[in-house]
PDB file of C-alpha atoms in Angstrom:
ATOM      1  CA  UNK A  22      97.440 152.107 104.104  1.00  0.00           C
ATOM      2  CA  UNK A  23      94.090 153.594 105.123  1.00  0.00           C
ATOM      3  CA  UNK A  24      91.897 151.861 107.716  1.00  0.00           C
ATOM      4  CA  UNK A  25      89.452 150.969 104.926  1.00  0.00           C
ATOM      5  CA  UNK A  26      92.222 149.316 102.890  1.00  0.00           C
ATOM      6  CA  UNK A  27      93.485 147.500 105.998  1.00  0.00           C
ATOM      7  CA  UNK A  28      90.015 146.103 106.792  1.00  0.00           C
ATOM      8  CA  UNK A  29      89.647 144.954 103.173  1.00  0.00           C
ATOM      9  CA  UNK A  30      93.062 143.265 103.402  1.00  0.00           C
ATOM     10  CA  UNK A  31      92.166 141.492 106.678  1.00  0.00           C
ATOM     11  CA  UNK A  32      88.812 140.354 105.236  1.00  0.00           C
ATOM     12  CA  UNK A  33      90.506 138.973 102.105  1.00  0.00           C
ATOM     13  CA  UNK A  34      93.041 137.200 104.320  1.00  0.00           C
ATOM     14  CA  UNK A  35      90.295 135.647 106.477  1.00  0.00           C
ATOM     15  CA  UNK A  36      88.450 134.413 103.382  1.00  0.00           C
ATOM     16  CA  UNK A  37      91.649 132.793 102.050  1.00  0.00           C
ATOM     17  CA  UNK A  38      92.361 131.309 105.487  1.00  0.00           C
ATOM     18  CA  UNK A  39      88.946 129.638 105.544  1.00  0.00           C
ATOM     19  CA  UNK A  40      89.616 128.197 102.055  1.00  0.00           C
ATOM     20  CA  UNK A  41      93.039 126.964 103.178  1.00  0.00           C
ATOM     21  CA  UNK A  42      91.602 125.245 106.279  1.00  0.00           C
ATOM     22  CA  UNK A  43      88.918 123.528 104.205  1.00  0.00           C
ATOM     23  CA  UNK A  44      91.536 122.335 101.698  1.00  0.00           C
ATOM     24  CA  UNK A  45      93.839 121.168 104.518  1.00  0.00           C
ATOM     25  CA  UNK A  46      91.063 119.131 106.130  1.00  0.00           C
ATOM     26  CA  UNK A  47      90.122 117.591 102.779  1.00  0.00           C
ATOM     27  CA  UNK A  48      93.781 116.730 102.089  1.00  0.00           C
ATOM     28  CA  UNK A  49      94.229 115.174 105.556  1.00  0.00           C
ATOM     29  CA  UNK A  50      91.033 113.160 105.064  1.00  0.00           C
ATOM     30  CA  UNK A  51      92.219 111.906 101.637  1.00  0.00           C
ATOM     31  CA  UNK A  52      95.634 110.890 103.008  1.00  0.00           C
ATOM     32  CA  UNK A  53      93.937 109.109 105.937  1.00  0.00           C
ATOM     33  CA  UNK A  54      91.621 107.183 103.600  1.00  0.00           C
ATOM     34  CA  UNK A  55      94.566 106.149 101.421  1.00  0.00           C
ATOM     35  CA  UNK A  56      96.471 104.936 104.493  1.00  0.00           C
ATOM     36  CA  UNK A  57      93.474 102.835 105.621  1.00  0.00           C
ATOM     37  CA  UNK A  58      93.105 101.385 102.093  1.00  0.00           C
ATOM     38  CA  UNK A  59      96.821 100.533 101.951  1.00  0.00           C
ATOM     39  CA  UNK A  60      96.733  98.813 105.364  1.00  0.00           C
ATOM     40  CA  UNK A  61      93.664  96.808 104.228  1.00  0.00           C
ATOM     41  CA  UNK A  62      95.493  95.724 101.050  1.00  0.00           C
ATOM     42  CA  UNK A  63      98.440  94.651 103.234  1.00  0.00           C
ATOM     43  CA  UNK A  64      96.104  92.610 105.451  1.00  0.00           C
ATOM     44  CA  UNK A  65      94.505  90.915 102.416  1.00  0.00           C
ATOM     45  CA  UNK A  66      97.970  90.120 100.955  1.00  0.00           C
ATOM     46  CA  UNK A  67      99.141  88.716 104.310  1.00  0.00           C
ATOM     47  CA  UNK A  68      95.987  86.567 104.607  1.00  0.00           C
ATOM     48  CA  UNK A  69      96.456  85.235 101.053  1.00  0.00           C
TER      49      UNK A  69
ATOM     50  CA  UNK B   2      96.155 123.949 118.554  1.00  0.00           C
ATOM     51  CA  UNK B   3      97.862 127.338 118.883  1.00  0.00           C
ATOM     52  CA  UNK B   4     100.678 128.669 116.715  1.00  0.00           C
ATOM     53  CA  UNK B   5     102.756 131.116 118.774  1.00  0.00           C
ATOM     54  CA  UNK B   6     106.121 132.778 118.473  1.00  0.00           C
ATOM     55  CA  UNK B   7     108.642 131.405 120.994  1.00  0.00           C
ATOM     56  CA  UNK B   8     110.242 133.649 123.609  1.00  0.00           C
ATOM     57  CA  UNK B   9     113.186 132.876 125.896  1.00  0.00           C
ATOM     58  CA  UNK B  10     110.945 131.395 128.594  1.00  0.00           C
ATOM     59  CA  UNK B  11     109.133 129.098 126.155  1.00  0.00           C
ATOM     60  CA  UNK B  12     112.457 128.084 124.585  1.00  0.00           C
ATOM     61  CA  UNK B  13     113.972 127.126 127.967  1.00  0.00           C
ATOM     62  CA  UNK B  14     110.841 125.156 128.957  1.00  0.00           C
ATOM     63  CA  UNK B  15     110.932 123.372 125.564  1.00  0.00           C
ATOM     64  CA  UNK B  16     114.627 122.516 125.853  1.00  0.00           C
ATOM     65  CA  UNK B  17     114.142 121.123 129.377  1.00  0.00           C
ATOM     66  CA  UNK B  18     111.058 119.056 128.506  1.00  0.00           C
ATOM     67  CA  UNK B  19     112.254 117.808 125.104  1.00  0.00           C
ATOM     68  CA  UNK B  20     115.682 116.652 126.415  1.00  0.00           C
ATOM     69  CA  UNK B  21     113.834 114.753 129.176  1.00  0.00           C
ATOM     70  CA  UNK B  22     111.428 113.257 126.595  1.00  0.00           C
ATOM     71  CA  UNK B  23     114.368 112.171 124.433  1.00  0.00           C
ATOM     72  CA  UNK B  24     115.992 110.528 127.444  1.00  0.00           C
ATOM     73  CA  UNK B  25     112.905 108.526 128.506  1.00  0.00           C
ATOM     74  CA  UNK B  26     112.095 107.513 124.892  1.00  0.00           C
ATOM     75  CA  UNK B  27     115.554 106.039 124.170  1.00  0.00           C
ATOM     76  CA  UNK B  28     116.505 109.123 122.158  1.00  0.00           C
ATOM     77  CA  UNK B  29     119.535 111.391 122.388  1.00  0.00           C
ATOM     78  CA  UNK B  30     119.132 114.500 124.610  1.00  0.00           C
ATOM     79  CA  UNK B  31     122.272 116.127 123.134  1.00  0.00           C
ATOM     80  CA  UNK B  32     120.726 115.742 119.658  1.00  0.00           C
ATOM     81  CA  UNK B  33     117.658 117.669 120.849  1.00  0.00           C
ATOM     82  CA  UNK B  34     119.949 120.393 122.249  1.00  0.00           C
ATOM     83  CA  UNK B  35     121.716 120.595 118.882  1.00  0.00           C
ATOM     84  CA  UNK B  36     118.411 120.742 116.945  1.00  0.00           C
ATOM     85  CA  UNK B  37     117.060 123.557 119.159  1.00  0.00           C
ATOM     86  CA  UNK B  38     120.289 125.573 119.408  1.00  0.00           C
ATOM     87  CA  UNK B  39     119.293 127.854 116.498  1.00  0.00           C
ATOM     88  CA  UNK B  40     116.399 129.180 118.613  1.00  0.00           C
ATOM     89  CA  UNK B  41     118.758 130.148 121.448  1.00  0.00           C
ATOM     90  CA  UNK B  42     121.051 131.887 118.943  1.00  0.00           C
ATOM     91  CA  UNK B  43     118.080 133.613 117.350  1.00  0.00           C
ATOM     92  CA  UNK B  44     116.738 134.870 120.694  1.00  0.00           C
ATOM     93  CA  UNK B  45     120.214 135.964 121.860  1.00  0.00           C
ATOM     94  CA  UNK B  46     121.571 137.523 118.676  1.00  0.00           C
ATOM     95  CA  UNK B  47     118.503 138.861 116.884  1.00  0.00           C
ATOM     96  CA  UNK B  48     116.694 137.813 113.725  1.00  0.00           C
ATOM     97  CA  UNK B  49     119.542 138.075 111.193  1.00  0.00           C
ATOM     98  CA  UNK B  50     119.776 140.577 108.352  1.00  0.00           C
ATOM     99  CA  UNK B  51     116.776 142.573 107.187  1.00  0.00           C
ATOM    100  CA  UNK B  52     116.450 140.538 103.962  1.00  0.00           C
ATOM    101  CA  UNK B  53     116.401 137.157 105.725  1.00  0.00           C
ATOM    102  CA  UNK B  54     114.799 137.247 109.156  1.00  0.00           C
ATOM    103  CA  UNK B  55     114.412 133.972 111.058  1.00  0.00           C
ATOM    104  CA  UNK B  56     111.467 133.327 113.353  1.00  0.00           C
ATOM    105  CA  UNK B  57     110.805 130.501 115.824  1.00  0.00           C
ATOM    106  CA  UNK B  58     107.229 129.388 116.399  1.00  0.00           C
ATOM    107  CA  UNK B  59     105.738 126.615 118.490  1.00  0.00           C
ATOM    108  CA  UNK B  60     102.583 124.553 117.998  1.00  0.00           C
ATOM    109  CA  UNK B  61     100.890 124.231 121.384  1.00  0.00           C
ATOM    110  CA  UNK B  62      97.984 122.056 122.475  1.00  0.00           C
ATOM    111  CA  UNK B  63      95.329 123.943 124.468  1.00  0.00           C
ATOM    112  CA  UNK B  64      96.783 125.295 127.741  1.00  0.00           C
ATOM    113  CA  UNK B  65     100.222 123.661 127.279  1.00  0.00           C
ATOM    114  CA  UNK B  66     103.435 125.544 128.162  1.00  0.00           C
ATOM    115  CA  UNK B  67     105.647 123.354 125.988  1.00  0.00           C
ATOM    116  CA  UNK B  68     104.971 122.917 122.251  1.00  0.00           C
ATOM    117  CA  UNK B  69     104.343 119.582 120.505  1.00  0.00           C
ATOM    118  CA  UNK B  70     106.237 120.975 117.507  1.00  0.00           C
ATOM    119  CA  UNK B  71     108.715 123.744 116.788  1.00  0.00           C
ATOM    120  CA  UNK B  72     108.657 125.558 113.443  1.00  0.00           C
ATOM    121  CA  UNK B  73     111.403 127.512 111.704  1.00  0.00           C
ATOM    122  CA  UNK B  74     110.167 130.384 109.553  1.00  0.00           C
ATOM    123  CA  UNK B  75     112.116 132.898 107.466  1.00  0.00           C
ATOM    124  CA  UNK B  76     110.946 136.197 106.028  1.00  0.00           C
ATOM    125  CA  UNK B  77     112.771 136.979 102.785  1.00  0.00           C
ATOM    126  CA  UNK B  78     112.564 140.316 101.038  1.00  0.00           C
ATOM    127  CA  UNK B  79     112.492 139.401  97.343  1.00  0.00           C
ATOM    128  CA  UNK B  80     112.079 142.918  95.992  1.00  0.00           C
ATOM    129  CA  UNK B  81     111.148 146.236  97.642  1.00  0.00           C
ATOM    130  CA  UNK B  82     107.447 145.361  97.429  1.00  0.00           C
ATOM    131  CA  UNK B  83     107.625 141.555  97.551  1.00  0.00           C
ATOM    132  CA  UNK B  84     108.110 139.616 100.804  1.00  0.00           C
ATOM    133  CA  UNK B  85     108.063 135.845 101.171  1.00  0.00           C
ATOM    134  CA  UNK B  86     107.336 133.936 104.347  1.00  0.00           C
ATOM    135  CA  UNK B  87     108.916 130.482 104.283  1.00  0.00           C
ATOM    136  CA  UNK B  88     108.049 127.589 106.569  1.00  0.00           C
ATOM    137  CA  UNK B  89     111.343 125.704 106.532  1.00  0.00           C
ATOM    138  CA  UNK B  90     110.736 122.959 109.082  1.00  0.00           C
ATOM    139  CA  UNK B  91     108.250 121.466 111.533  1.00  0.00           C
ATOM    140  CA  UNK B  92     110.069 119.503 114.230  1.00  0.00           C
ATOM    141  CA  UNK B  93     107.905 117.213 116.358  1.00  0.00           C
ATOM    142  CA  UNK B  94     108.652 116.731 120.066  1.00  0.00           C
ATOM    143  CA  UNK B  95     110.711 113.596 120.881  1.00  0.00           C
ATOM    144  CA  UNK B  96     107.725 112.037 122.665  1.00  0.00           C
ATOM    145  CA  UNK B  97     105.314 112.532 119.732  1.00  0.00           C
ATOM    146  CA  UNK B  98     107.975 111.401 117.251  1.00  0.00           C
ATOM    147  CA  UNK B  99     108.733 108.211 119.224  1.00  0.00           C
ATOM    148  CA  UNK B 100     105.036 107.368 119.540  1.00  0.00           C
ATOM    149  CA  UNK B 101     104.380 108.037 115.833  1.00  0.00           C
ATOM    150  CA  UNK B 102     107.205 105.638 114.943  1.00  0.00           C
ATOM    151  CA  UNK B 103     105.578 103.042 117.234  1.00  0.00           C
ATOM    152  CA  UNK B 104     102.272 103.485 115.368  1.00  0.00           C
ATOM    153  CA  UNK B 105     100.394 105.143 118.249  1.00  0.00           C
ATOM    154  CA  UNK B 106      97.099 106.402 116.742  1.00  0.00           C
ATOM    155  CA  UNK B 107      96.736 109.372 119.159  1.00  0.00           C
ATOM    156  CA  UNK B 108     100.298 110.508 118.433  1.00  0.00           C
ATOM    157  CA  UNK B 109      99.721 110.237 114.662  1.00  0.00           C
ATOM    158  CA  UNK B 110      96.608 112.401 115.114  1.00  0.00           C
ATOM    159  CA  UNK B 111      98.649 114.919 117.166  1.00  0.00           C
ATOM    160  CA  UNK B 112     101.370 115.001 114.485  1.00  0.00           C
ATOM    161  CA  UNK B 113      98.829 115.558 111.687  1.00  0.00           C
ATOM    162  CA  UNK B 114      97.142 118.350 113.650  1.00  0.00           C
ATOM    163  CA  UNK B 115     100.554 119.902 114.377  1.00  0.00           C
ATOM    164  CA  UNK B 116     101.349 119.992 110.631  1.00  0.00           C
ATOM    165  CA  UNK B 117      97.892 121.470 109.987  1.00  0.00           C
ATOM    166  CA  UNK B 118      98.440 124.148 112.651  1.00  0.00           C
ATOM    167  CA  UNK B 119     101.911 124.922 111.256  1.00  0.00           C
ATOM    168  CA  UNK B 120     100.544 125.505 107.724  1.00  0.00           C
ATOM    169  CA  UNK B 121      97.511 127.437 108.948  1.00  0.00           C
ATOM    170  CA  UNK B 122      99.557 129.450 111.476  1.00  0.00           C
ATOM    171  CA  UNK B 123     102.222 130.307 108.891  1.00  0.00           C
ATOM    172  CA  UNK B 124      99.510 131.589 106.582  1.00  0.00           C
ATOM    173  CA  UNK B 125      98.199 133.832 109.374  1.00  0.00           C
ATOM    174  CA  UNK B 126     101.714 135.004 110.227  1.00  0.00           C
ATOM    175  CA  UNK B 127     101.895 136.429 106.685  1.00  0.00           C
ATOM    176  CA  UNK B 128      99.506 139.181 107.747  1.00  0.00           C
ATOM    177  CA  UNK B 129     101.549 140.082 110.829  1.00  0.00           C
ATOM    178  CA  UNK B 130     104.834 140.090 108.890  1.00  0.00           C
ATOM    179  CA  UNK B 131     103.405 141.762 105.801  1.00  0.00           C
ATOM    180  CA  UNK B 132     104.349 138.956 103.403  1.00  0.00           C
ATOM    181  CA  UNK B 133     102.504 138.335 100.128  1.00  0.00           C
ATOM    182  CA  UNK B 134     103.786 134.836  99.319  1.00  0.00           C
ATOM    183  CA  UNK B 135     103.876 131.742 101.527  1.00  0.00           C
ATOM    184  CA  UNK B 136     106.390 129.005 100.731  1.00  0.00           C
ATOM    185  CA  UNK B 137     106.022 125.687 102.563  1.00  0.00           C
ATOM    186  CA  UNK B 138     108.901 123.210 102.488  1.00  0.00           C
ATOM    187  CA  UNK B 139     108.282 119.457 102.400  1.00  0.00           C
ATOM    188  CA  UNK B 140     111.277 118.531 104.556  1.00  0.00           C
ATOM    189  CA  UNK B 141     110.164 114.971 105.281  1.00  0.00           C
ATOM    190  CA  UNK B 142     107.902 112.519 103.445  1.00  0.00           C
ATOM    191  CA  UNK B 143     104.878 113.206 105.722  1.00  0.00           C
ATOM    192  CA  UNK B 144     105.038 116.970 105.140  1.00  0.00           C
ATOM    193  CA  UNK B 145     105.700 116.515 101.412  1.00  0.00           C
ATOM    194  CA  UNK B 146     102.688 114.212 101.096  1.00  0.00           C
ATOM    195  CA  UNK B 147     100.484 116.741 102.924  1.00  0.00           C
ATOM    196  CA  UNK B 148     101.678 119.609 100.700  1.00  0.00           C
ATOM    197  CA  UNK B 149     101.256 117.620  97.473  1.00  0.00           C
ATOM    198  CA  UNK B 150      97.706 116.590  98.431  1.00  0.00           C
ATOM    199  CA  UNK B 151      96.952 120.149  99.590  1.00  0.00           C
ATOM    200  CA  UNK B 152      98.051 121.492  96.196  1.00  0.00           C
ATOM    201  CA  UNK B 153      95.735 119.068  94.370  1.00  0.00           C
ATOM    202  CA  UNK B 154      92.866 119.989  96.713  1.00  0.00           C
ATOM    203  CA  UNK B 155      93.389 123.741  96.261  1.00  0.00           C
ATOM    204  CA  UNK B 156      93.588 123.396  92.484  1.00  0.00           C
ATOM    205  CA  UNK B 157      90.480 121.223  92.234  1.00  0.00           C
ATOM    206  CA  UNK B 158      88.367 123.344  94.603  1.00  0.00           C
ATOM    207  CA  UNK B 159      88.534 126.528  92.520  1.00  0.00           C
ATOM    208  CA  UNK B 160      90.048 128.448  95.434  1.00  0.00           C
ATOM    209  CA  UNK B 161      91.348 132.012  95.314  1.00  0.00           C
ATOM    210  CA  UNK B 162      94.920 130.733  95.654  1.00  0.00           C
ATOM    211  CA  UNK B 163      97.565 130.749  92.984  1.00  0.00           C
ATOM    212  CA  UNK B 164      99.158 127.482  94.165  1.00  0.00           C
ATOM    213  CA  UNK B 165     102.124 125.748  92.559  1.00  0.00           C
ATOM    214  CA  UNK B 166     104.857 123.284  93.401  1.00  0.00           C
ATOM    215  CA  UNK B 167     108.540 124.175  92.998  1.00  0.00           C
ATOM    216  CA  UNK B 168     110.576 121.076  93.826  1.00  0.00           C
ATOM    217  CA  UNK B 169     109.777 120.254  97.475  1.00  0.00           C
ATOM    218  CA  UNK B 170     108.187 123.709  97.975  1.00  0.00           C
ATOM    219  CA  UNK B 171     104.480 124.528  97.851  1.00  0.00           C
ATOM    220  CA  UNK B 172     104.095 128.182  96.877  1.00  0.00           C
ATOM    221  CA  UNK B 173     100.856 129.972  97.803  1.00  0.00           C
ATOM    222  CA  UNK B 174      99.774 133.437  96.729  1.00  0.00           C
ATOM    223  CA  UNK B 175      96.431 135.102  96.453  1.00  0.00           C
ATOM    224  CA  UNK B 176      95.120 135.229  92.869  1.00  0.00           C
ATOM    225  CA  UNK B 177      94.318 138.911  93.435  1.00  0.00           C
ATOM    226  CA  UNK B 178      98.011 139.560  94.259  1.00  0.00           C
ATOM    227  CA  UNK B 179      99.262 137.836  91.118  1.00  0.00           C
ATOM    228  CA  UNK B 180      96.868 139.715  88.816  1.00  0.00           C
TER     229      UNK B 180
END
């Protein structure tokens, strides 16, 4: 692999890594929101 | 958090700390020894055959000498040109695990960030180990939930990943590799 090809490969990898991190953070946020909603439903059920 | 390959020194420090953590958190130190034994065997006997190389990584908080999680990775040579990197397991430290079970918010945050670092670090390790496909295994319900939600997020965001689920595995490849 030439140095030019290697740099292109590293750049493509970094771009994918940034996309993966963004998707991971969004997924973690969604799971967290669901957990909060579920615990609120539990509280409402317990109160009723 | 940092994702780093474990060496003998890090392994010994982990074994010492984790067995102590198990002891003080009403766990079983010998169980920790059994769960970490594969790392000792790996460091003593080598990585296995060329088509299935095991790797031990740790997830470290900033400046820590002992990881909050230990990860088992395997590099599999599928064909001459195709190499897979598999994240088989993410094992949380006995202290973090005990606190998560008790509902400790800080520990839950640490566990979530450890899973995040394991996925992100495994993706980066692909470059170092020249692998074109990343396979992430949902060993427990928490990891499976993260991977399932991650798949939906990747598919809905129009990313450059070819992402699919195969049983409890999330399989990630670059679209440019699959074309």
